[in-house]
Amino acid sequence: MRDVLIVGGGPAGLTAGIYLCRARISSTLLERQIVGGQAMLSPLIENYPGFPEGIEGAELMERMKKQAENFGLEIIAFSGVDRLVVEENKKVAFSGDQSFEARAVIIAAGRSPKKLGIPGEEEFTGRGVSYCATCDAPLFRDRRILVVGGGDAAIEESLHLASFASIVTVVHRRSELRASDYLVERAKANPKINFLFNSELLELKGEGVLKSAVVLNNITGEKQEIPVSGVFLYVGNVPNTDFLPPEIELDENGYIKTDSRLETKVQGVSGAGDIRSGNRKQVICAAAEGAIAAMNAQRYLESTGARKPYEGGSD
Ligand code: NAP
């Protein structure tokens, strides 16, 4: 049995791994996809301290992964946890036909993009519909693109897409964007970006590939069919909590509830990063929570007698 199992390989999980393994606490990280999490998809992270010119999300996450591996973290990618069982002295994660036992668990499984659930969305995913501008923007060079959503992700990704597309139209259901002012200012100043406010995407149409999008003006009731090659959806996210047992409490939006030490009501199980209720959904916040959860997991292991208390002074 290992000391700590980390579920999720984004900034929270990898930082937890760095702290735990540096403290010589045997830890394994399970990640259902490639390691790095949603931050991997960010074309440029400008507000992570230490990188004055900004850093590509993929590069930042590769560096975190390497740092964790340098301290000896066992990382197992493409191993999603299907089920977590929590007992007093043992936690077991099931992944396919494998099981992983640990004394403590840090849940850092993050979030996934929310779907709109409109006709054509599933049919044209990968054929014009995308949830990742960083991955797919170059496919739409000199084409017309719609971006749906009015948050930071929609506006940040519109700016990225504008350097490839001929025109980017942001379709937002209200008359005001909720994205940060600095992003909105940049988008409004970009001649390739325009906005359709009070507008909702109703349907996506095409033949094999996406050809057009039907948009409703929710004030006038008017519908228009816009010829487009690409539609990028940034309408929020849903937490990846399907595998959690009922003992782990969730808030009304499905995010993990913790106390101020990031611990759930189950002893030895904590939540960190985007999956946690109250987290600010920033890479720096996820990384900080990974560090806090790791230090508190260490205290938990000491309290159960599984580890000798650290006698080297303060943290
Ligand atoms: P978000 O802030 O929740 O915004 C989602 C957007 O989608 C909102 O504008 C919302 O409209 C719209 N929306 C939701 N459901 C919809 C539906 N069914 N139909 C049409 N529109 C719908 O999500 P996000 O932009 O992914 O950001 C998530 C978090 O990550 C935020 O805390 C954000 O600050 C953070 N983030 C930060 C950065 C950065 O700092 N650079 C970058 C990306 C994300 P309403 O406005 O009407 O609700």
Coordinates of C-alpha atoms and ligand atoms in Angstrom, one line a residue, residues 38 42 44-47 111 113-117 148-157 171-180 182-183 199-201 234-237 255 274 279-283, ligand 1:
Q38 CA -6.9 21.7 -18.9
S42 CA -4.1 27.2 -22.9
L44 CA -0.5 31.4 -23.4
I45 CA -0.6 31.7 -19.6
E46 CA 0.3 35.2 -18.7
N47 CA -0.4 35.3 -15.0
R111 CA -13.3 19.7 -14.8
P113 CA -15.9 21.3 -20.9
K114 CA -19.7 21.5 -20.7
K115 CA -21.7 20.5 -23.8
L116 CA -24.5 22.6 -25.2
G117 CA -26.6 19.6 -26.1
V148 CA -20.0 30.5 -28.0
G149 CA -19.8 31.9 -24.5
G150 CA -18.9 35.2 -22.7
G151 CA -16.5 34.1 -20.0
D152 CA -12.7 34.3 -19.8
A153 CA -12.2 31.1 -21.8
A154 CA -14.4 32.2 -24.7
I155 CA -12.7 35.6 -25.0
E156 CA -9.2 34.4 -24.5
E157 CA -9.6 31.7 -27.1
V171 CA -22.1 34.4 -29.8
H172 CA -23.2 35.3 -26.3
R173 CA -26.6 34.8 -24.7
R174 CA -26.7 38.1 -22.8
S175 CA -25.8 41.7 -23.6
E176 CA -22.7 41.7 -21.4
L177 CA -19.6 39.6 -21.3
R178 CA -18.5 38.1 -18.0
A179 CA -14.9 37.9 -19.0
S180 CA -12.2 40.0 -17.4
Y182 CA -8.4 43.2 -20.0
L183 CA -9.5 40.4 -22.3
S199 CA -27.9 35.3 -29.2
E200 CA -28.1 31.6 -28.7
L201 CA -26.9 28.8 -30.9
Y234 CA -16.8 27.7 -24.2
V235 CA -19.9 27.6 -22.1
G236 CA -18.4 26.5 -18.8
N237 CA -17.3 23.2 -17.3
Y255 CA -17.9 20.5 -6.8
D274 CA -10.7 23.1 -10.1
N279 CA -11.4 27.2 -5.9
R280 CA -10.8 30.2 -8.1
K281 CA -10.1 28.2 -11.3
Q282 CA -6.7 29.6 -12.0
V283 CA -3.5 27.5 -12.5
Ligands
NAP1 P1 -17.6 30.6 -17.2 O1 -16.9 31.8 -16.6 O2 -18.5 29.8 -16.4 O3 -18.4 31.2 -18.5 C1 -19.2 30.4 -19.2 C2 -19.9 31.3 -20.3 O4 -20.7 30.4 -21.0 C3 -20.7 32.4 -19.7 O5 -20.6 33.5 -20.4 C4 -22.2 31.8 -19.8 O6 -23.1 32.8 -20.0 C5 -22.1 30.9 -21.0 N1 -23.0 29.8 -21.0 C6 -23.1 28.9 -20.0 N2 -24.1 28.0 -20.3 C7 -24.6 28.4 -21.5 C8 -25.5 27.9 -22.4 N3 -26.2 26.8 -22.0 N4 -25.8 28.5 -23.5 C9 -25.1 29.6 -23.9 N5 -24.1 30.1 -23.1 C10 -23.8 29.5 -21.9 O7 -16.6 29.5 -17.8 P2 -15.1 29.7 -18.4 O8 -15.0 30.9 -19.3 O9 -14.7 28.4 -19.0 O10 -14.2 30.0 -17.2 C11 -14.3 29.1 -16.0 C12 -13.4 29.6 -14.9 O11 -12.0 29.6 -15.4 C13 -13.6 31.1 -14.6 O12 -13.4 31.2 -13.2 C14 -12.6 31.9 -15.3 O13 -12.2 33.1 -14.7 C15 -11.4 30.9 -15.3 N6 -10.5 31.1 -16.5 C16 -9.6 32.1 -16.4 C17 -8.8 32.4 -17.4 C18 -7.8 33.5 -17.3 O14 -7.6 33.9 -16.1 N7 -7.1 33.9 -18.3 C19 -9.0 31.7 -18.7 C20 -9.9 30.7 -18.8 C21 -10.7 30.5 -17.7 P3 -23.6 33.8 -18.8 O15 -22.4 34.8 -18.8 O16 -24.9 34.4 -19.3 O17 -23.7 33.0 -17.6

